[in-house]
Amino acid sequence: MPTLPGPTAFGSLLKRLRVAAGLTQETLAERAGLSVRAISDLERGVNRAPHDDTLQLLVEALSLHPADRAALIAATQQPADSSFTLLQGKGQMSAFEGAAPAFVGRRNELAALDRHLAGEGPPILLLAGEPGIGKSRLLREATQAAPGYGLRPLEGGCQRSGQDPYQPIVRALSRYIWTQPHEQLRSDLQECAWLTRLLPEVHAGLVETAPGVATTPDHERRLIFDAVRRFLTRIGGPAGVLLALDDLQWAGPDALDLIATLAHDAATIPLRIVATYRDTESPRGEPLSTMVDDLARERLATHLRLNALAPDEADALLRAMLVGLDARPERFAPVVQQVLRRAEGAPFFLVSWAQGLRTGALSLDAPDAVPADVAQSIRQRVDALPPVVRELLGAAAVIGRRTPRLLLLAVARELDYRERKTLDALEAAVRARLLLEDGEDGYQFAHDLVREVIGQDLSAARRAALHRHAARRLEAAPSVASPALIASHYLRSDEPERAFTHLLKAAEHAHTASAYREETAFLGDAITLASRQENPAHVADLYLRRARAFLPLALWSDADHELDLALAILPPEEKERRIQILLERAQVSHWLHGPDEIRRYARPALELADESGRDDLAAQAMCRLALADSSEGKVRASVEEYERAFARAGEERLASVVAGVEYSGLDLYWLGEYKAAVARGRQAVALARETQEIIYLARGLGNLGLALTGDGQYDEALRVFEEARQFARGQQLTQWLARATTMRGGLYLEVFDYQQAEAIAEEAREIGRSCGWPQAIASAGMDLLLSYARRGEADGRVERILPEVVKAAHGAHGEHGWLWRLRLAQARAEIALAREQWEEALRHAEDALTQGRKRGRVKYQVAGLKARAEALICLNRHQEALSDLRAAVALARPVGDPAMLLRASAPLLALDGDDALLAEARAAAERIADELHNAEMRAQFQAAAQVRALD
């Protein structure tokens, strides 16, 4: 969209200089020997900049002051309109522009500056805010832009100590005077003799000496103020003078009086003032606070408070400051994000950190370091406060970012501070904006960096004592403090051993909340403390608890390590605890090692349980031995061993073998006994809910969904899979979320919805990658291979994932090993069929059939027979193919899986079908369609070639 031309910086300044000289466009054109149209075009921006000859004519016609002449010439190089000078051109930033950092954001503040410099509103604009928020940087923007508004900028500021009278105005005037030639100063200083009382260093002969007559202090001050006004009027540009005054919080009463007087006289002298001050260091009743209130009441000042940069502005500033630094993105990006979080939008911290990185004072390896100048700035603010405030801030720092008021008052009592003294100190900290009131009952640090620096400056002994005070007070009010918080304070105190009981409570709370990572951390600290007490049985028990906390997270190696430590220190007489540890090691070995290691721990556990007469523990050991059988592929033997274990446990103690109930349901599914698997799955889920064993509930729901799928109960299976997914997600069990997702995708594969099956399999693989769960990656990968093959699309996508799946299948142990190798053989047979590689398809199909028979897996016996038959047909071996297809149908028929029967029937119907088989296949298809309550899913099924062929 085209934009209309606007006035340039040159055009705006030319207009101001012309108006200040009292000239019309016509008069100026006549004096310069130019046309009125030429003047008008320059001022309106139609002509963006004059030729050198035209510029010289204008300078002479206006009879400009040397400084104004320089400003006008400089403006020819500034294309932006004066009214947009502060708002345009901020998108491109260099890391350093002169001595100033890049300027970003602050659009509203820049707009306010623009209006102020253009002469709108009161004569004073006050920029307030905390240290490091960017006030001085914004003030510099104003001084740089001032010439474009016809203003001569004078810069002055105050220092924390050693103030001379009338600073910062004296500094502003001095800077101007020492940059001007004597000839110019003689003109500027006419009738300003009393200015020498402020600037006695002004060279003799440049200004007449102030009369040496006796006068009162008030009268002398009035004469000095008059001289300042007269001087500012003489040196001003077309629009007057901009006084840019920094850090007024350190200005004395004399300087503040002069500023207020100039503000009152701004109607008669061309003057704009922009001043900054820290509102954290201007308490009520002090001269600065009084002046600000008075000027605001008289509408002589506009007040603008600067807040933190917005997140996108902070990000832009930091990245601009880091331009040119060589760093690997994978290392650099996380550190930048961490620094942005810590900075909380404070420009000073961002600039200091970037500069520290450039100079080598800071490193990417230590992103938590606080830049030295930031830390010093915070220390100066804290040191300016009374001792009681500093000590209370130290207490707040060890408590945390947010501190309840009652806790601070309680800790203060530990420090022998009375309540009123404490409240006064808190109010002082709030006025200094080191603390902020957080609601009605607490405080929080204005910035976490403040807390860090204050905490670092405490001695180790004082820090430990403050942690002890906080812990004791929290311990006395358990209803408002968590065990974890109390424990953390005791651990960092000079009485760390008192943290032990609170760590155990915190671990229990974390377990109840399914926060297993936190539970392992609390138990780790508890183990460290308990190890000092020389109670090996107690420590071994803690190791066992910690190992069990690792299990839901699928951190098998960590759990195994804890169990190894527990066994190593457990006293021999602790037989029951030894059985429990051995049982857990057997369970972990299922994932880490395989059947031999499972038996290595389960058999001695069973012997000890028999000796102790503990049928419940013996039943658990028998379940572990059954797990070893199924891991070895002896699925029928495993089911029989589980039944013996359940009988030994008895109906009343069946909950003690919930793991065995859950695993046995999966065995029954593998054997194709789907109705029994459904019943066992429902039992496992109920027991897991009863015992609150979330790992077995997450797994049991998935197994139940599989069994329901095999039994043709697709709608309920989908609901169960979704419940499993939601439960795993809610409990943050990412591995089991990936498992349930893979199983859900398998249902879509069964009913010929290949597109949805592939999408779900890809999702499962992504979840598996996110948590480093190779089982989900490999299992979902096999589903993808089957889906590609059955769609007849065994193209490059197969090669993309086949090596990964092959490696996983041949590198796995236990049940994953035999199960994955079986599934992989079937997938390769179907891929070869899709590629019309009949001999290879025959070879892989025979492999799948052999493995399926060995493991008792009816599903893959049927699939292997079907794949072999299809390869035989293409090799013109029709009789052999017919034999395989009839065998496949015979195997599928009693199982009760309608999808299995339909897949086996379709090729037989095409080759040598009969009405009875056709009716049977149609009945299976109708049953499936009736179970698919989702209309889209049902339509996908009915559109499948196998289903349409039945018509």
mmCIF file with all atom_site columns, N, CA and C in Angstrom, residues 410-444:
data_model
loop_
_atom_site.group_PDB
_atom_site.id
_atom_site.type_symbol
_atom_site.label_atom_id
_atom_site.label_alt_id
_atom_site.label_comp_id
_atom_site.label_asym_id
_atom_site.label_entity_id
_atom_site.label_seq_id
_atom_site.pdbx_PDB_ins_code
_atom_site.Cartn_x
_atom_site.Cartn_y
_atom_site.Cartn_z
_atom_site.occupancy
_atom_site.B_iso_or_equiv
_atom_site.pdbx_formal_charge
_atom_site.auth_seq_id
_atom_site.auth_comp_id
_atom_site.auth_asym_id
_atom_site.auth_atom_id
_atom_site.pdbx_PDB_model_num
ATOM 1   N N  . ALA A 1 410 ? 7.406  -14.236 61.900 1.00 0.00 ? 410 ALA A N  1
ATOM 2   C CA . ALA A 1 410 ? 7.861  -15.268 62.831 1.00 0.00 ? 410 ALA A CA 1
ATOM 3   C C  . ALA A 1 410 ? 9.381  -15.363 62.845 1.00 0.00 ? 410 ALA A C  1
ATOM 4   N N  . VAL A 1 411 ? 9.989  -15.330 61.671 1.00 0.00 ? 411 VAL A N  1
ATOM 5   C CA . VAL A 1 411 ? 11.454 -15.373 61.609 1.00 0.00 ? 411 VAL A CA 1
ATOM 6   C C  . VAL A 1 411 ? 12.042 -14.145 62.281 1.00 0.00 ? 411 VAL A C  1
ATOM 7   N N  . ALA A 1 412 ? 11.397 -12.997 62.104 1.00 0.00 ? 412 ALA A N  1
ATOM 8   C CA . ALA A 1 412 ? 11.881 -11.774 62.746 1.00 0.00 ? 412 ALA A CA 1
ATOM 9   C C  . ALA A 1 412 ? 11.853 -11.919 64.261 1.00 0.00 ? 412 ALA A C  1
ATOM 10  N N  . ARG A 1 413 ? 10.837 -12.617 64.777 1.00 0.00 ? 413 ARG A N  1
ATOM 11  C CA . ARG A 1 413 ? 10.807 -12.836 66.231 1.00 0.00 ? 413 ARG A CA 1
ATOM 12  C C  . ARG A 1 413 ? 11.978 -13.707 66.669 1.00 0.00 ? 413 ARG A C  1
ATOM 13  N N  . GLU A 1 414 ? 12.347 -14.669 65.815 1.00 0.00 ? 414 GLU A N  1
ATOM 14  C CA . GLU A 1 414 ? 13.540 -15.468 66.106 1.00 0.00 ? 414 GLU A CA 1
ATOM 15  C C  . GLU A 1 414 ? 14.777 -14.589 66.181 1.00 0.00 ? 414 GLU A C  1
ATOM 16  N N  . LEU A 1 415 ? 14.750 -13.488 65.407 1.00 0.00 ? 415 LEU A N  1
ATOM 17  C CA . LEU A 1 415 ? 15.882 -12.557 65.402 1.00 0.00 ? 415 LEU A CA 1
ATOM 18  C C  . LEU A 1 415 ? 15.730 -11.462 66.459 1.00 0.00 ? 415 LEU A C  1
ATOM 19  N N  . ASP A 1 416 ? 14.722 -11.623 67.328 1.00 0.00 ? 416 ASP A N  1
ATOM 20  C CA . ASP A 1 416 ? 14.466 -10.675 68.431 1.00 0.00 ? 416 ASP A CA 1
ATOM 21  C C  . ASP A 1 416 ? 14.004 -9.314  67.934 1.00 0.00 ? 416 ASP A C  1
ATOM 22  N N  . TYR A 1 417 ? 13.303 -9.277  66.810 1.00 0.00 ? 417 TYR A N  1
ATOM 23  C CA . TYR A 1 417 ? 12.727 -8.017  66.325 1.00 0.00 ? 417 TYR A CA 1
ATOM 24  C C  . TYR A 1 417 ? 11.269 -7.957  66.748 1.00 0.00 ? 417 TYR A C  1
ATOM 25  N N  . ARG A 1 418 ? 10.867 -6.802  67.234 1.00 0.00 ? 418 ARG A N  1
ATOM 26  C CA . ARG A 1 418 ? 9.461  -6.606  67.571 1.00 0.00 ? 418 ARG A CA 1
ATOM 27  C C  . ARG A 1 418 ? 8.658  -6.437  66.279 1.00 0.00 ? 418 ARG A C  1
ATOM 28  N N  . GLU A 1 419 ? 7.358  -6.682  66.387 1.00 0.00 ? 419 GLU A N  1
ATOM 29  C CA . GLU A 1 419 ? 6.511  -6.672  65.196 1.00 0.00 ? 419 GLU A CA 1
ATOM 30  C C  . GLU A 1 419 ? 6.510  -5.321  64.513 1.00 0.00 ? 419 GLU A C  1
ATOM 31  N N  . ARG A 1 420 ? 6.422  -4.235  65.290 1.00 0.00 ? 420 ARG A N  1
ATOM 32  C CA . ARG A 1 420 ? 6.374  -2.915  64.650 1.00 0.00 ? 420 ARG A CA 1
ATOM 33  C C  . ARG A 1 420 ? 7.669  -2.621  63.905 1.00 0.00 ? 420 ARG A C  1
ATOM 34  N N  . LYS A 1 421 ? 8.776  -2.983  64.518 1.00 0.00 ? 421 LYS A N  1
ATOM 35  C CA . LYS A 1 421 ? 10.058 -2.766  63.866 1.00 0.00 ? 421 LYS A CA 1
ATOM 36  C C  . LYS A 1 421 ? 10.140 -3.563  62.573 1.00 0.00 ? 421 LYS A C  1
ATOM 37  N N  . THR A 1 422 ? 9.598  -4.769  62.604 1.00 0.00 ? 422 THR A N  1
ATOM 38  C CA . THR A 1 422 ? 9.605  -5.615  61.407 1.00 0.00 ? 422 THR A CA 1
ATOM 39  C C  . THR A 1 422 ? 8.738  -5.021  60.312 1.00 0.00 ? 422 THR A C  1
ATOM 40  N N  . LEU A 1 423 ? 7.542  -4.573  60.689 1.00 0.00 ? 423 LEU A N  1
ATOM 41  C CA . LEU A 1 423 ? 6.643  -3.993  59.687 1.00 0.00 ? 423 LEU A CA 1
ATOM 42  C C  . LEU A 1 423 ? 7.233  -2.724  59.086 1.00 0.00 ? 423 LEU A C  1
ATOM 43  N N  . ASP A 1 424 ? 7.894  -1.917  59.915 1.00 0.00 ? 424 ASP A N  1
ATOM 44  C CA . ASP A 1 424 ? 8.551  -0.719  59.374 1.00 0.00 ? 424 ASP A CA 1
ATOM 45  C C  . ASP A 1 424 ? 9.624  -1.107  58.359 1.00 0.00 ? 424 ASP A C  1
ATOM 46  N N  . ALA A 1 425 ? 10.363 -2.149  58.687 1.00 0.00 ? 425 ALA A N  1
ATOM 47  C CA . ALA A 1 425 ? 11.419 -2.599  57.776 1.00 0.00 ? 425 ALA A CA 1
ATOM 48  C C  . ALA A 1 425 ? 10.823 -3.125  56.465 1.00 0.00 ? 425 ALA A C  1
ATOM 49  N N  . LEU A 1 426 ? 9.723  -3.852  56.566 1.00 0.00 ? 426 LEU A N  1
ATOM 50  C CA . LEU A 1 426 ? 9.075  -4.359  55.359 1.00 0.00 ? 426 LEU A CA 1
ATOM 51  C C  . LEU A 1 426 ? 8.574  -3.215  54.492 1.00 0.00 ? 426 LEU A C  1
ATOM 52  N N  . GLU A 1 427 ? 8.004  -2.203  55.106 1.00 0.00 ? 427 GLU A N  1
ATOM 53  C CA . GLU A 1 427 ? 7.522  -1.051  54.335 1.00 0.00 ? 427 GLU A CA 1
ATOM 54  C C  . GLU A 1 427 ? 8.682  -0.339  53.646 1.00 0.00 ? 427 GLU A C  1
ATOM 55  N N  . ALA A 1 428 ? 9.826  -0.262  54.319 1.00 0.00 ? 428 ALA A N  1
ATOM 56  C CA . ALA A 1 428 ? 10.994 0.361   53.699 1.00 0.00 ? 428 ALA A CA 1
ATOM 57  C C  . ALA A 1 428 ? 11.470 -0.455  52.495 1.00 0.00 ? 428 ALA A C  1
ATOM 58  N N  . ALA A 1 429 ? 11.447 -1.771  52.619 1.00 0.00 ? 429 ALA A N  1
ATOM 59  C CA . ALA A 1 429 ? 11.854 -2.628  51.505 1.00 0.00 ? 429 ALA A CA 1
ATOM 60  C C  . ALA A 1 429 ? 10.891 -2.503  50.336 1.00 0.00 ? 429 ALA A C  1
ATOM 61  N N  . VAL A 1 430 ? 9.601  -2.328  50.633 1.00 0.00 ? 430 VAL A N  1
ATOM 62  C CA . VAL A 1 430 ? 8.612  -2.147  49.571 1.00 0.00 ? 430 VAL A CA 1
ATOM 63  C C  . VAL A 1 430 ? 8.795  -0.792  48.894 1.00 0.00 ? 430 VAL A C  1
ATOM 64  N N  . ARG A 1 431 ? 9.050  0.243   49.678 1.00 0.00 ? 431 ARG A N  1
ATOM 65  C CA . ARG A 1 431 ? 9.279  1.571   49.081 1.00 0.00 ? 431 ARG A CA 1
ATOM 66  C C  . ARG A 1 431 ? 10.487 1.554   48.154 1.00 0.00 ? 431 ARG A C  1
ATOM 67  N N  . ALA A 1 432 ? 11.495 0.795   48.545 1.00 0.00 ? 432 ALA A N  1
ATOM 68  C CA . ALA A 1 432 ? 12.699 0.683   47.712 1.00 0.00 ? 432 ALA A CA 1
ATOM 69  C C  . ALA A 1 432 ? 12.478 -0.265  46.536 1.00 0.00 ? 432 ALA A C  1
ATOM 70  N N  . ARG A 1 433 ? 11.294 -0.838  46.451 1.00 0.00 ? 433 ARG A N  1
ATOM 71  C CA . ARG A 1 433 ? 10.916 -1.771  45.389 1.00 0.00 ? 433 ARG A CA 1
ATOM 72  C C  . ARG A 1 433 ? 11.903 -2.941  45.286 1.00 0.00 ? 433 ARG A C  1
ATOM 73  N N  . LEU A 1 434 ? 12.418 -3.341  46.438 1.00 0.00 ? 434 LEU A N  1
ATOM 74  C CA . LEU A 1 434 ? 13.158 -4.593  46.506 1.00 0.00 ? 434 LEU A CA 1
ATOM 75  C C  . LEU A 1 434 ? 12.185 -5.730  46.788 1.00 0.00 ? 434 LEU A C  1
ATOM 76  N N  . LEU A 1 435 ? 11.189 -5.438  47.607 1.00 0.00 ? 435 LEU A N  1
ATOM 77  C CA . LEU A 1 435 ? 10.076 -6.351  47.818 1.00 0.00 ? 435 LEU A CA 1
ATOM 78  C C  . LEU A 1 435 ? 8.809  -5.724  47.246 1.00 0.00 ? 435 LEU A C  1
ATOM 79  N N  . LEU A 1 436 ? 7.887  -6.581  46.827 1.00 0.00 ? 436 LEU A N  1
ATOM 80  C CA . LEU A 1 436 ? 6.566  -6.141  46.385 1.00 0.00 ? 436 LEU A CA 1
ATOM 81  C C  . LEU A 1 436 ? 5.528  -6.849  47.231 1.00 0.00 ? 436 LEU A C  1
ATOM 82  N N  . GLU A 1 437 ? 4.454  -6.161  47.558 1.00 0.00 ? 437 GLU A N  1
ATOM 83  C CA . GLU A 1 437 ? 3.356  -6.819  48.252 1.00 0.00 ? 437 GLU A CA 1
ATOM 84  C C  . GLU A 1 437 ? 2.670  -7.779  47.284 1.00 0.00 ? 437 GLU A C  1
ATOM 85  N N  . ASP A 1 438 ? 2.496  -9.004  47.735 1.00 0.00 ? 438 ASP A N  1
ATOM 86  C CA . ASP A 1 438 ? 1.891  -10.037 46.900 1.00 0.00 ? 438 ASP A CA 1
ATOM 87  C C  . ASP A 1 438 ? 0.585  -10.460 47.555 1.00 0.00 ? 438 ASP A C  1
ATOM 88  N N  . GLY A 1 439 ? -0.495 -9.799  47.134 1.00 0.00 ? 439 GLY A N  1
ATOM 89  C CA . GLY A 1 439 ? -1.782 -10.065 47.758 1.00 0.00 ? 439 GLY A CA 1
ATOM 90  C C  . GLY A 1 439 ? -1.845 -9.443  49.143 1.00 0.00 ? 439 GLY A C  1
ATOM 91  N N  . GLU A 1 440 ? -2.704 -10.004 49.960 1.00 0.00 ? 440 GLU A N  1
ATOM 92  C CA . GLU A 1 440 ? -2.924 -9.441  51.294 1.00 0.00 ? 440 GLU A CA 1
ATOM 93  C C  . GLU A 1 440 ? -2.018 -10.055 52.352 1.00 0.00 ? 440 GLU A C  1
ATOM 94  N N  . ASP A 1 441 ? -1.336 -11.144 52.007 1.00 0.00 ? 441 ASP A N  1
ATOM 95  C CA . ASP A 1 441 ? -0.662 -11.883 53.076 1.00 0.00 ? 441 ASP A CA 1
ATOM 96  C C  . ASP A 1 441 ? 0.785  -12.233 52.787 1.00 0.00 ? 441 ASP A C  1
ATOM 97  N N  . GLY A 1 442 ? 1.398  -11.602 51.781 1.00 0.00 ? 442 GLY A N  1
ATOM 98  C CA . GLY A 1 442 ? 2.766  -11.995 51.490 1.00 0.00 ? 442 GLY A CA 1
ATOM 99  C C  . GLY A 1 442 ? 3.539  -10.958 50.707 1.00 0.00 ? 442 GLY A C  1
ATOM 100 N N  . TYR A 1 443 ? 4.793  -11.272 50.486 1.00 0.00 ? 443 TYR A N  1
ATOM 101 C CA . TYR A 1 443 ? 5.704  -10.413 49.720 1.00 0.00 ? 443 TYR A CA 1
ATOM 102 C C  . TYR A 1 443 ? 6.449  -11.286 48.721 1.00 0.00 ? 443 TYR A C  1
ATOM 103 N N  . GLN A 1 444 ? 6.895  -10.653 47.652 1.00 0.00 ? 444 GLN A N  1
ATOM 104 C CA . GLN A 1 444 ? 7.803  -11.334 46.755 1.00 0.00 ? 444 GLN A CA 1
ATOM 105 C C  . GLN A 1 444 ? 8.868  -10.340 46.299 1.00 0.00 ? 444 GLN A C  1
#
